[in-house]
Coordinates of C-alpha atoms in Angstrom, one line a residue:
M13 CA 37.8 -139.3 35.5
S14 CA 39.0 -136.1 37.7
V15 CA 42.5 -136.0 36.7
P16 CA 43.5 -133.2 34.4
V17 CA 44.7 -134.2 31.1
P18 CA 45.8 -131.6 28.6
G19 CA 44.1 -131.8 25.2
V20 CA 41.5 -134.1 26.7
S21 CA 38.0 -133.5 28.0
A22 CA 36.8 -135.0 31.2
R23 CA 33.5 -136.6 29.2
A24 CA 35.8 -138.6 26.9
A25 CA 37.9 -139.9 29.3
R26 CA 35.2 -141.0 31.6
A27 CA 33.5 -142.4 28.3
W28 CA 37.0 -144.8 27.7
L29 CA 37.1 -145.4 31.3
A30 CA 33.7 -146.7 31.0
A31 CA 34.2 -148.7 28.3
T32 CA 37.1 -150.5 29.6
L33 CA 35.6 -151.5 32.6
L34 CA 33.0 -153.0 30.6
I35 CA 35.3 -155.3 28.6
G36 CA 37.7 -155.8 31.1
G37 CA 34.7 -157.0 33.8
M38 CA 33.1 -159.2 31.2
Y39 CA 36.5 -160.8 30.6
L40 CA 37.4 -161.3 34.2
G41 CA 33.9 -162.7 34.9
F42 CA 34.3 -165.2 32.3
Y43 CA 37.5 -166.7 33.9
L44 CA 36.3 -165.9 37.3
N45 CA 35.3 -169.1 38.9
R46 CA 37.9 -171.0 36.7
M47 CA 40.9 -172.6 37.9
W48 CA 42.4 -173.5 41.2
Y49 CA 45.2 -175.0 43.7
P50 CA 43.3 -177.0 46.0
H51 CA 45.6 -176.3 49.0
D52 CA 45.2 -172.1 48.2
E53 CA 41.5 -172.6 47.9
G54 CA 41.3 -174.7 51.2
A55 CA 44.1 -172.3 53.5
L56 CA 41.6 -169.1 52.1
G57 CA 38.3 -170.8 53.3
Q58 CA 39.5 -172.7 56.0
T59 CA 40.7 -169.8 57.8
A60 CA 37.9 -167.6 56.6
E61 CA 35.7 -170.4 58.7
R62 CA 38.1 -170.4 61.8
V63 CA 37.6 -166.8 62.4
L64 CA 33.6 -167.0 61.8
A65 CA 33.7 -169.8 64.5
G66 CA 35.6 -167.1 66.9
E67 CA 39.1 -168.1 66.7
V68 CA 41.8 -165.2 65.9
P69 CA 44.7 -165.9 63.2
H70 CA 48.2 -166.1 64.5
R71 CA 46.9 -166.7 68.4
D72 CA 44.5 -169.9 67.7
F73 CA 46.1 -170.8 64.4
D74 CA 49.0 -170.6 62.1
E75 CA 47.6 -167.7 59.7
P76 CA 50.1 -167.8 56.4
Y77 CA 49.7 -164.2 56.0
T78 CA 48.7 -160.7 58.3
G79 CA 45.3 -161.6 58.4
L80 CA 43.2 -158.5 57.0
L81 CA 42.3 -161.3 54.2
T82 CA 41.2 -163.8 56.4
Y83 CA 38.9 -161.0 58.2
M84 CA 37.9 -159.7 54.5
H85 CA 36.9 -163.4 53.4
A86 CA 35.3 -164.4 56.8
A87 CA 32.8 -161.3 56.4
A88 CA 31.9 -162.4 52.7
F89 CA 31.1 -166.1 54.2
A90 CA 28.8 -164.3 56.6
V91 CA 27.0 -162.3 54.1
L92 CA 27.1 -164.9 51.2
G93 CA 27.4 -168.6 52.5
I94 CA 30.5 -170.8 53.0
R95 CA 31.5 -171.8 49.3
L96 CA 34.5 -171.1 47.5
P97 CA 33.3 -168.7 44.7
V98 CA 32.4 -166.2 47.7
L99 CA 35.7 -165.8 48.3
R100 CA 36.4 -164.3 44.7
I101 CA 33.5 -161.9 44.7
P102 CA 36.1 -159.0 46.5
L103 CA 38.6 -159.9 44.4
F104 CA 36.3 -159.1 41.3
I105 CA 35.6 -155.7 43.0
M106 CA 39.0 -154.9 44.0
T107 CA 39.9 -155.8 40.5
M108 CA 37.4 -153.1 38.9
L109 CA 38.7 -150.4 41.2
W110 CA 42.5 -151.4 40.3
M111 CA 41.7 -151.1 36.9
V112 CA 40.6 -147.4 37.4
A113 CA 43.8 -146.8 39.0
V114 CA 45.7 -148.0 36.4
F115 CA 43.6 -146.1 33.9
R116 CA 44.3 -142.9 35.6
I117 CA 48.1 -143.6 35.3
A118 CA 48.0 -144.7 32.5
V119 CA 46.3 -141.6 30.9
R120 CA 48.8 -139.4 31.7
S121 CA 50.9 -140.8 29.1
T122 CA 49.3 -142.0 26.4
G123 CA 45.6 -140.1 26.3
P124 CA 42.3 -141.9 27.1
P125 CA 42.3 -144.5 24.0
G126 CA 46.0 -145.2 24.9
A127 CA 45.6 -145.6 28.5
A128 CA 42.0 -148.0 28.0
A129 CA 44.5 -150.5 25.9
V130 CA 47.4 -150.2 28.6
T131 CA 44.6 -151.1 31.2
L132 CA 43.0 -154.2 29.4
V133 CA 46.6 -155.3 28.7
A134 CA 47.6 -155.0 32.4
L135 CA 44.4 -157.1 33.4
A136 CA 44.9 -160.1 30.5
W137 CA 48.7 -160.2 32.6
S138 CA 47.2 -160.6 36.3
V139 CA 44.0 -161.6 37.8
P140 CA 42.4 -163.3 34.9
N141 CA 45.5 -166.3 34.8
Y142 CA 44.9 -167.2 38.6
P143 CA 41.8 -165.8 40.1
A144 CA 42.1 -167.1 43.3
S145 CA 41.5 -164.4 46.2
M146 CA 45.3 -164.8 47.0
P147 CA 46.8 -161.6 49.3
S148 CA 49.5 -160.9 46.6
W149 CA 46.7 -159.8 44.4
Y150 CA 46.0 -157.0 46.9
N151 CA 49.6 -156.4 47.1
L152 CA 49.7 -155.4 43.7
F153 CA 46.1 -153.7 43.6
F154 CA 47.8 -151.4 46.8
A155 CA 50.8 -150.9 45.0
T156 CA 49.0 -149.4 42.1
F157 CA 47.1 -147.3 44.6
A158 CA 50.0 -146.0 45.9
A159 CA 51.8 -144.9 42.6
A160 CA 48.2 -143.6 41.6
A161 CA 48.3 -141.2 44.8
L162 CA 52.1 -140.3 44.8
L163 CA 51.3 -138.9 41.0
R164 CA 48.4 -136.9 42.1
W165 CA 50.8 -135.4 44.8
D166 CA 53.4 -134.9 42.3
E167 CA 50.8 -132.6 40.4
T168 CA 49.2 -131.0 43.1
R169 CA 51.5 -131.1 46.5
L170 CA 48.8 -131.5 48.6
S171 CA 49.4 -134.0 51.7
R172 CA 46.2 -135.7 51.9
W173 CA 47.9 -137.1 48.7
L174 CA 50.7 -138.6 50.5
M175 CA 48.5 -139.9 53.3
L176 CA 46.3 -142.0 51.1
A177 CA 49.8 -143.1 49.6
G178 CA 50.8 -144.2 53.0
M179 CA 47.7 -145.8 53.8
A180 CA 47.9 -147.8 50.7
G181 CA 51.3 -149.3 51.5
G182 CA 49.9 -150.2 55.6
I183 CA 46.7 -151.6 54.1
S184 CA 49.1 -153.9 51.6
F185 CA 51.1 -155.1 54.7
L186 CA 48.0 -156.1 56.3
F187 CA 47.3 -158.2 53.6
K188 CA 51.1 -159.7 53.5
L189 CA 54.5 -159.1 54.9
S190 CA 55.5 -158.0 51.3
G191 CA 53.3 -154.9 51.4
L192 CA 56.6 -153.3 52.9
F193 CA 57.8 -153.6 49.6
V194 CA 55.3 -150.7 48.6
I195 CA 56.8 -148.5 51.5
A196 CA 59.9 -149.3 50.5
G197 CA 59.6 -148.1 47.1
A198 CA 57.4 -145.0 48.0
G199 CA 59.7 -143.8 50.4
L200 CA 62.4 -144.0 48.3
Y201 CA 60.5 -142.0 45.4
L202 CA 60.1 -139.5 48.0
L203 CA 64.0 -139.3 48.6
Y204 CA 63.6 -138.6 44.8
A205 CA 60.9 -136.1 44.7
T206 CA 62.0 -133.7 47.9
R207 CA 65.4 -133.1 46.1
A208 CA 66.0 -130.3 44.3
E209 CA 66.9 -130.8 40.8
P210 CA 70.9 -131.4 41.0
S211 CA 71.6 -130.3 37.6
R212 CA 71.1 -126.5 38.0
P213 CA 70.8 -124.4 41.5
S214 CA 66.8 -124.5 42.0
V215 CA 66.7 -120.5 42.7
P216 CA 69.4 -118.0 40.4
G217 CA 72.4 -116.9 42.3
V218 CA 72.3 -119.8 44.7
R219 CA 76.3 -121.0 44.8
S220 CA 76.9 -124.8 43.5
S221 CA 78.8 -125.4 46.7
P222 CA 77.4 -126.8 49.8
D223 CA 77.2 -124.5 52.5
R224 CA 78.9 -125.3 56.0
G225 CA 76.8 -128.3 57.9
S226 CA 75.0 -128.9 54.4
W227 CA 76.7 -132.2 53.9
W228 CA 74.9 -134.0 57.1
P229 CA 71.5 -135.2 55.3
A230 CA 73.0 -135.9 52.2
A231 CA 75.4 -138.6 54.7
L232 CA 72.8 -139.8 56.4
I233 CA 70.6 -140.6 53.4
S234 CA 73.3 -142.2 51.7
L235 CA 74.2 -144.2 54.7
A236 CA 70.6 -145.2 54.9
C237 CA 70.5 -146.3 51.1
L238 CA 73.5 -148.0 51.9
L239 CA 71.8 -150.1 54.5
L240 CA 69.0 -150.8 52.5
V241 CA 71.9 -152.3 50.1
V242 CA 73.0 -154.6 52.7
L243 CA 69.5 -155.5 53.5
L244 CA 68.4 -156.7 50.1
W245 CA 71.7 -158.5 50.2
R246 CA 70.8 -160.4 53.1
S247 CA 67.6 -161.1 52.3
I248 CA 68.2 -163.5 49.8
A249 CA 70.7 -165.6 51.9
P250 CA 71.3 -168.3 51.5
F251 CA 70.2 -168.1 47.7
Y252 CA 73.4 -166.1 46.3
L253 CA 73.2 -167.0 42.7
L254 CA 74.0 -164.8 40.4
R255 CA 70.2 -165.0 38.9
V256 CA 68.6 -164.3 42.2
V257 CA 71.0 -161.3 42.6
Y258 CA 70.0 -160.2 39.1
H259 CA 66.2 -160.3 39.9
F260 CA 66.4 -159.5 43.7
V261 CA 69.1 -157.2 44.5
L262 CA 70.4 -155.3 41.5
P263 CA 66.8 -153.5 40.8
G264 CA 66.3 -152.2 44.5
G265 CA 70.3 -151.9 44.8
A266 CA 70.4 -149.7 41.4
I267 CA 68.1 -147.0 42.7
A268 CA 69.3 -147.0 46.2
L269 CA 72.7 -146.0 45.3
A270 CA 71.7 -143.9 42.5
L271 CA 69.3 -141.9 45.4
A272 CA 72.9 -141.9 47.2
A273 CA 74.9 -140.7 44.8
R274 CA 72.4 -138.0 43.9
E275 CA 72.7 -136.4 47.0
W276 CA 76.2 -135.3 46.6
I277 CA 75.5 -133.8 42.9
P278 CA 75.6 -129.9 43.1
P279 CA 74.2 -127.6 44.1
I280 CA 73.5 -129.2 47.5
P281 CA 71.1 -127.9 49.5
P282 CA 71.1 -126.4 52.7
A283 CA 70.5 -128.8 55.6
G284 CA 67.3 -127.0 57.1
S285 CA 66.1 -127.2 53.5
R286 CA 66.7 -130.8 52.9
V287 CA 65.3 -131.9 56.1
R288 CA 62.6 -129.8 56.0
S289 CA 61.2 -130.9 52.2
L290 CA 62.0 -134.3 53.6
A291 CA 60.2 -134.1 56.6
G292 CA 57.1 -132.3 55.0
A293 CA 56.5 -135.1 52.8
A294 CA 57.7 -138.1 55.1
A295 CA 55.3 -137.3 58.0
P296 CA 51.9 -137.4 56.1
F297 CA 53.0 -140.6 54.1
L298 CA 54.3 -142.4 57.4
A299 CA 51.0 -141.8 59.4
G300 CA 48.9 -142.8 56.4
A301 CA 51.0 -145.8 57.0
I302 CA 50.7 -146.5 60.5
L303 CA 47.1 -145.6 60.9
P304 CA 45.7 -148.8 59.6
V305 CA 48.6 -150.9 61.0
L306 CA 47.9 -149.4 64.4
V307 CA 44.0 -150.1 64.2
F308 CA 44.8 -153.3 63.2
V309 CA 47.4 -153.9 66.0
I310 CA 44.8 -152.2 68.7
G311 CA 42.4 -154.8 67.7
Y312 CA 44.6 -157.5 68.2
G313 CA 45.7 -156.0 71.4
L314 CA 42.1 -156.3 72.7
A315 CA 42.3 -160.2 72.2
G316 CA 45.3 -160.6 73.4
G317 CA 47.3 -161.6 70.2
V318 CA 50.0 -159.2 69.6
P319 CA 53.0 -161.3 70.7
A320 CA 51.2 -164.2 68.5
L321 CA 50.7 -161.6 65.8
L322 CA 54.4 -160.2 65.8
H323 CA 55.8 -164.0 65.7
G324 CA 53.2 -164.9 62.9
V325 CA 54.2 -161.8 60.5
F326 CA 57.8 -161.5 61.0
V327 CA 59.2 -165.2 62.2
A328 CA 57.1 -167.8 60.9
P329 CA 57.0 -167.0 57.3
F330 CA 61.1 -167.6 56.9
R331 CA 60.2 -171.2 57.1
R332 CA 59.1 -171.1 53.3
L333 CA 62.7 -170.4 52.8
A334 CA 63.4 -173.9 53.4
F335 CA 60.2 -175.6 51.8
A336 CA 58.7 -173.1 49.1
N337 CA 61.6 -171.9 46.9
M338 CA 61.9 -171.6 43.4
R339 CA 64.7 -170.3 41.4
P340 CA 64.3 -167.2 39.1
P341 CA 65.2 -167.9 35.3
A342 CA 68.8 -167.6 34.4
E343 CA 70.0 -164.8 33.8
Y344 CA 70.8 -165.7 30.1
W345 CA 67.4 -165.2 29.6
T346 CA 67.8 -161.6 30.0
L347 CA 69.0 -161.6 26.1
A348 CA 65.1 -162.2 25.4
A349 CA 64.6 -158.8 25.9
A350 CA 67.0 -157.4 23.5
P351 CA 64.5 -157.5 20.3
L352 CA 61.9 -155.6 22.5
A353 CA 64.6 -152.6 23.3
I354 CA 65.5 -152.8 19.7
L355 CA 62.4 -152.4 18.5
L356 CA 61.1 -149.5 21.2
R357 CA 64.4 -147.6 20.9
P358 CA 63.9 -143.8 20.3
R359 CA 64.2 -142.9 16.7
S360 CA 65.0 -139.4 15.5
D361 CA 62.3 -139.3 12.9
P362 CA 59.3 -141.1 14.8
A363 CA 56.6 -138.9 13.1
A364 CA 58.0 -140.2 9.5
P365 CA 55.1 -141.8 7.4
R366 CA 57.3 -144.8 6.5
W367 CA 56.6 -145.9 10.3
R368 CA 53.1 -147.1 9.2
K369 CA 54.5 -149.4 6.8
A370 CA 57.6 -150.5 9.5
G371 CA 53.9 -151.3 11.8
V372 CA 52.5 -153.3 9.4
V373 CA 55.3 -155.4 8.9
V374 CA 56.2 -156.0 12.6
G375 CA 52.5 -156.9 13.1
L376 CA 52.9 -159.4 10.6
L377 CA 55.8 -161.2 12.4
F378 CA 54.3 -161.1 15.7
A379 CA 50.9 -162.9 14.3
A380 CA 53.9 -165.4 12.7
L381 CA 55.5 -165.4 16.5
L382 CA 52.2 -165.9 18.2
G383 CA 51.6 -168.9 15.8
F384 CA 55.2 -170.4 16.3
A385 CA 54.5 -169.7 20.5
Y386 CA 51.3 -171.6 20.0
V387 CA 52.9 -175.2 18.9
E388 CA 56.2 -174.6 20.3
S389 CA 57.6 -174.2 23.9
F390 CA 60.6 -172.5 22.9
P391 CA 59.1 -169.3 21.5
H392 CA 56.3 -169.5 24.2
R393 CA 59.1 -169.4 26.7
F394 CA 61.1 -166.3 24.7
V395 CA 58.2 -164.5 24.9
W396 CA 57.5 -164.8 28.9
Q397 CA 61.3 -164.3 29.5
S398 CA 61.3 -160.9 27.2
L399 CA 59.3 -159.7 30.0
R400 CA 60.5 -161.7 33.0
G401 CA 64.4 -160.3 32.7
L402 CA 63.2 -156.7 32.4
I403 CA 62.6 -155.2 35.9
P404 CA 66.2 -155.3 37.1
L405 CA 67.1 -153.4 33.2
V406 CA 64.4 -150.8 33.8
A407 CA 65.8 -150.1 37.5
V408 CA 68.9 -149.8 35.7
V409 CA 67.4 -147.2 33.5
A410 CA 65.7 -145.3 36.4
A411 CA 68.8 -145.0 38.1
V412 CA 70.6 -143.7 35.6
V413 CA 67.7 -141.0 35.0
M414 CA 68.4 -140.0 38.5
T415 CA 71.9 -139.5 38.2
W416 CA 72.2 -137.6 34.7
P417 CA 69.3 -135.6 34.7
R418 CA 70.2 -133.7 31.3
L419 CA 69.6 -136.9 29.6
T420 CA 65.7 -135.9 30.7
Q421 CA 65.8 -132.8 29.4
A422 CA 64.1 -133.5 26.1
W423 CA 61.7 -135.7 27.4
N424 CA 58.2 -134.9 27.5
P425 CA 56.8 -133.0 30.4
G426 CA 56.6 -135.2 33.7
G427 CA 57.7 -138.0 31.6
E428 CA 60.8 -138.4 34.1
R429 CA 58.9 -138.2 37.3
R430 CA 56.2 -140.5 36.3
F431 CA 58.8 -143.1 35.1
V432 CA 60.9 -143.0 38.3
L433 CA 58.3 -143.6 40.4
L434 CA 56.7 -146.1 38.2
A435 CA 60.2 -148.0 38.0
T436 CA 60.9 -147.7 41.7
I437 CA 57.6 -149.1 42.9
A438 CA 57.7 -152.0 40.3
A439 CA 61.5 -152.8 41.5
F440 CA 60.6 -153.1 45.1
A441 CA 57.0 -154.9 44.2
S442 CA 59.3 -157.4 42.4
L443 CA 60.4 -159.0 45.4
I444 CA 57.1 -160.8 46.0
Q445 CA 58.7 -163.1 43.7
F446 CA 61.5 -164.2 46.1
P447 CA 61.5 -167.0 47.2
F448 CA 59.4 -169.0 44.9
T449 CA 59.7 -167.3 41.6
S450 CA 57.1 -169.2 39.8
P451 CA 55.8 -167.5 36.7
I452 CA 52.4 -166.9 38.4
Y453 CA 54.3 -164.4 40.9
F454 CA 55.4 -162.5 37.9
L455 CA 51.8 -161.7 37.3
Y456 CA 51.5 -159.9 40.9
V457 CA 54.2 -157.6 39.6
A458 CA 53.7 -157.5 35.5
P459 CA 51.3 -155.1 35.6
L460 CA 53.6 -152.2 37.4
L461 CA 56.4 -153.3 34.8
L462 CA 53.8 -152.7 31.7
L463 CA 53.0 -148.8 33.6
A464 CA 56.8 -148.1 34.1
L465 CA 57.6 -149.1 30.4
V466 CA 54.8 -147.2 29.0
A467 CA 55.9 -144.1 31.1
L468 CA 59.4 -144.5 29.7
V469 CA 58.5 -145.0 26.1
Q470 CA 56.1 -142.1 26.4
G471 CA 58.1 -139.9 28.1
I472 CA 61.4 -140.1 26.0
G473 CA 58.6 -139.6 22.8
K474 CA 60.6 -140.9 19.9
T475 CA 59.5 -144.3 19.6
P476 CA 57.2 -144.6 16.3
P477 CA 53.9 -145.2 17.5
P478 CA 53.0 -147.9 15.0
L479 CA 55.7 -149.7 16.8
A480 CA 54.6 -149.3 20.0
G481 CA 51.0 -150.0 19.3
A482 CA 52.0 -153.1 17.8
T483 CA 54.0 -154.2 20.7
L484 CA 51.4 -153.6 23.3
A485 CA 49.0 -155.4 21.1
F486 CA 51.2 -158.5 20.5
Y487 CA 51.7 -158.8 24.2
G488 CA 47.9 -158.2 25.5
L489 CA 47.1 -161.1 22.2
F490 CA 49.6 -163.4 23.6
A491 CA 48.2 -163.2 27.3
V492 CA 44.5 -163.3 25.8
L493 CA 45.1 -166.1 23.5
L494 CA 48.3 -168.5 24.7
V495 CA 48.3 -167.9 28.6
T496 CA 44.8 -167.2 30.3
P497 CA 43.0 -169.9 28.4
G498 CA 45.5 -173.0 29.8
A499 CA 46.2 -174.6 33.0
T500 CA 48.1 -172.5 35.5
E501 CA 50.9 -175.3 35.8
N502 CA 52.0 -174.4 32.1
L503 CA 52.5 -170.7 32.9
G504 CA 55.7 -169.6 31.3
F505 CA 56.5 -172.7 29.7
S506 CA 54.0 -173.7 26.9
T507 CA 50.8 -173.0 25.2
V508 CA 48.3 -175.6 26.5
A509 CA 45.0 -175.3 24.2
Q510 CA 42.0 -174.5 26.7
H511 CA 41.2 -177.9 28.5
E512 CA 38.0 -179.1 29.6
T513 CA 36.9 -178.1 32.8
L514 CA 34.0 -179.0 35.0
R515 CA 32.0 -177.9 38.0
L516 CA 33.0 -179.2 41.2
D517 CA 29.7 -179.9 43.0
L518 CA 30.1 -180.2 46.3
P519 CA 28.0 -178.2 48.7
R520 CA 31.3 -176.2 49.6
A521 CA 33.1 -176.1 46.1
G522 CA 31.5 -174.6 42.7
L523 CA 34.6 -173.9 41.1
R524 CA 35.2 -174.9 37.5
V525 CA 38.4 -177.3 37.7
K526 CA 40.4 -180.0 35.9
R527 CA 38.4 -183.5 34.9
N528 CA 40.8 -185.5 37.2
E529 CA 40.7 -183.0 40.4
V530 CA 36.4 -183.2 40.0
E531 CA 36.7 -186.9 40.1
L532 CA 39.3 -187.0 42.9
Y533 CA 37.6 -184.7 45.5
A534 CA 33.8 -185.8 44.3
A535 CA 35.3 -189.3 45.6
L536 CA 37.2 -188.3 48.4
I537 CA 35.0 -185.8 50.1
P538 CA 31.6 -187.9 50.5
E539 CA 33.5 -191.3 51.4
L540 CA 35.2 -189.2 54.0
Q541 CA 32.2 -187.7 55.3
A542 CA 30.5 -190.9 55.6
R543 CA 32.8 -193.0 57.5
A544 CA 33.8 -190.3 59.8
G545 CA 30.3 -189.2 60.7
T546 CA 30.7 -186.4 63.1
G547 CA 34.0 -187.8 64.5
A548 CA 37.0 -186.0 63.8
I549 CA 39.6 -186.6 60.6
W550 CA 43.2 -185.7 60.1
A551 CA 44.1 -184.8 56.7
G552 CA 48.0 -184.0 56.0
P553 CA 50.4 -183.2 54.8
D554 CA 49.4 -179.6 52.9
A555 CA 45.8 -180.7 52.8
P556 CA 43.6 -177.7 54.0
E557 CA 41.1 -178.1 51.3
V558 CA 39.9 -181.7 52.9
Y559 CA 38.8 -180.0 55.9
F560 CA 37.3 -177.1 54.0
L561 CA 35.3 -179.2 51.4
G562 CA 34.3 -181.8 53.9
G563 CA 33.1 -179.0 56.4
F564 CA 35.7 -180.8 59.0
R565 CA 37.0 -178.9 61.8
N566 CA 40.9 -178.6 62.1
R567 CA 42.0 -179.5 65.4
S568 CA 45.7 -178.3 65.2
R569 CA 47.0 -175.0 64.6
A570 CA 48.2 -175.9 61.2
I571 CA 47.1 -174.7 58.1
F572 CA 50.0 -176.2 56.0
D573 CA 52.3 -178.1 58.4
F574 CA 55.8 -176.9 57.2
L575 CA 54.9 -173.5 58.4
A576 CA 53.3 -175.1 62.0
A577 CA 54.7 -173.9 64.9
D578 CA 53.5 -176.9 66.9
A579 CA 54.9 -179.5 64.5
G580 CA 57.4 -181.3 66.2
P581 CA 59.3 -184.5 64.9
P582 CA 56.8 -186.2 62.3
I583 CA 56.0 -189.1 64.8
T584 CA 54.5 -186.7 67.2
L585 CA 51.6 -186.8 64.8
L586 CA 50.6 -190.2 66.3
R587 CA 49.8 -188.4 69.7
R588 CA 47.4 -186.0 68.5
L589 CA 45.4 -188.5 66.9
D590 CA 43.0 -189.6 69.7
G591 CA 39.7 -189.8 68.9
V592 CA 40.1 -189.6 65.2
R593 CA 37.9 -192.1 62.9
V594 CA 39.7 -191.2 59.5
V595 CA 43.1 -189.9 58.0
A596 CA 43.6 -188.7 54.5
I597 CA 47.0 -189.0 54.1
N598 CA 48.5 -186.9 51.0
L599 CA 51.1 -188.9 49.6
T600 CA 52.7 -186.0 47.3
P601 CA 52.3 -182.7 49.4
L602 CA 53.7 -179.6 47.3
F603 CA 55.6 -178.2 50.0
S604 CA 56.0 -180.2 53.4
P605 CA 57.9 -183.6 53.3
A606 CA 55.9 -186.4 52.8
L607 CA 55.6 -188.4 55.8
P608 CA 58.4 -190.9 56.4
A609 CA 57.7 -194.5 56.1
E610 CA 58.1 -195.4 59.5
L611 CA 55.2 -192.8 60.4
L612 CA 53.0 -194.2 57.6
D613 CA 53.6 -197.8 58.8
S614 CA 52.6 -196.6 62.3
L615 CA 49.5 -194.9 60.7
R616 CA 48.3 -198.1 58.8
V617 CA 48.6 -200.2 61.9
R618 CA 46.5 -197.9 63.9
F619 CA 43.8 -197.5 60.8
P620 CA 44.3 -200.8 59.4
E621 CA 41.5 -200.2 56.6
G622 CA 41.6 -198.2 53.5
H623 CA 42.4 -197.6 49.9
Q624 CA 44.2 -194.8 47.9
V625 CA 41.9 -191.9 46.0
G626 CA 44.0 -190.3 43.6
H627 CA 47.0 -189.1 45.6
F628 CA 45.8 -189.6 49.0
E629 CA 45.5 -192.6 51.1
L630 CA 42.3 -192.8 53.1
R631 CA 42.2 -195.0 55.9
W632 CA 40.0 -195.6 58.8
R633 CA 39.0 -197.8 61.9
P634 CA 36.7 -200.9 61.3

């Protein structure tokens, strides 16, 4: 580890990091090929296979994301074969690299042993719970890489770290549109970091009142921040509920408004100085962000797919608002964070011996809570909600810190800037949860929240270490014992004892999934192959796994029917079934509407023989 930490030898840090990677790698490896959502795996596999066949995402089919992930998966298929476990190998590699970044961020606040513990807890609340190679994991990874690079820039003021932070944001966007949130969060931090300390003049003798003309950079920056708040407000339309505003407008809005107010706190720097400092940081950052995007767009230009790329990235995803949405937890669940805030609050005597006994008592109480959360739903949900409602609160604290510098005068050196950076990145990265705020989507931002909390607690430096250690251990054990072993469907609601998983023994499968899913696809796919032969099939709505597992070509653009650009009225499906011998009708699609009764009757007339296999109705011509 190359990051210098006062009082810590590089050898010791490397040893702790190596041990962390060893333990984390074994833990992740145990869960790597376990569990799936069939439609997710089917979409990832089918899009990668279509690229291998020469198709271009967005131009030739409705790519659900920006496209870089599909090309990465296609490369993995080309090297290692077309099987679902292959998709998870790049995820494993990237997760290990991400753990290095988490360790390097945490070690600045806690030292190597604490950084090892924080890194393992961050892992426990992330990939092992749903180890599908989804683009949202890569958004988390590259948000962390960007934060690590910005922290290094803060220490060295070398522009190359700004360029690397920008590249992390640009690459994140190439995985999924929500990578723009990383760029926004990092950009706001640069507004904060390039502004001279407002509590006192940066140079003795400088007047606290602004020079003539000094106000206009502050006015422009304030206007930009206000426009960002308006954009956040408009982005949640039409879901103007208090809980939605709390989770998705308040965090970014509080930080943006604080930055706008901070620009007017004396001493206001001269206009030229403010512009130079901001431009000097923004230029390499934006250059880094634009570079990977430019390379990607040039590739699309050579393939004649730029218009389709722009439509697929910036227009088509908004169809999700109508079909794939879930409300965040009710605002009253924020009260679940109160015990955590009380436990970690600053004390005047954090090093007193009595806190050791208090740590033991708290540990016993946490052990009892683990037991209750194992058998009862409410305490389990309470623990989850104690974290899910924290991001807005952390963002508000960061906003207060930005506008009230005297509050941090007694903080540990560097703690204020680390906390503001990580809170800002977490606040904007949390937007990935909108509009489908399921517990799984919280996992895509939970490690960033953890890093921000650690930076806050260690920055203030007045939380008794036994209480902080017991709290970190509790949340780590909660994830390891009560969250990860169960089914993804129960995340955030109740503990499900580790249920039986079996290997789905199809040539293109190989994952360990639930018994009923093994029985379904082990029956459906072979019969579908036998009845279709070398002919065409149609599967849907939202059944990309049927095409992939059976090795069938999808003749339409659609991966998920509700995102299809050429869907038209449902009845138009009949016109696209010429030459199709077998259909697999998904009777309970997760996102798209089920086929209307009129269309179902028409399909049954056209394909008169059939029977039901699980939630599919398999029909064919005699």
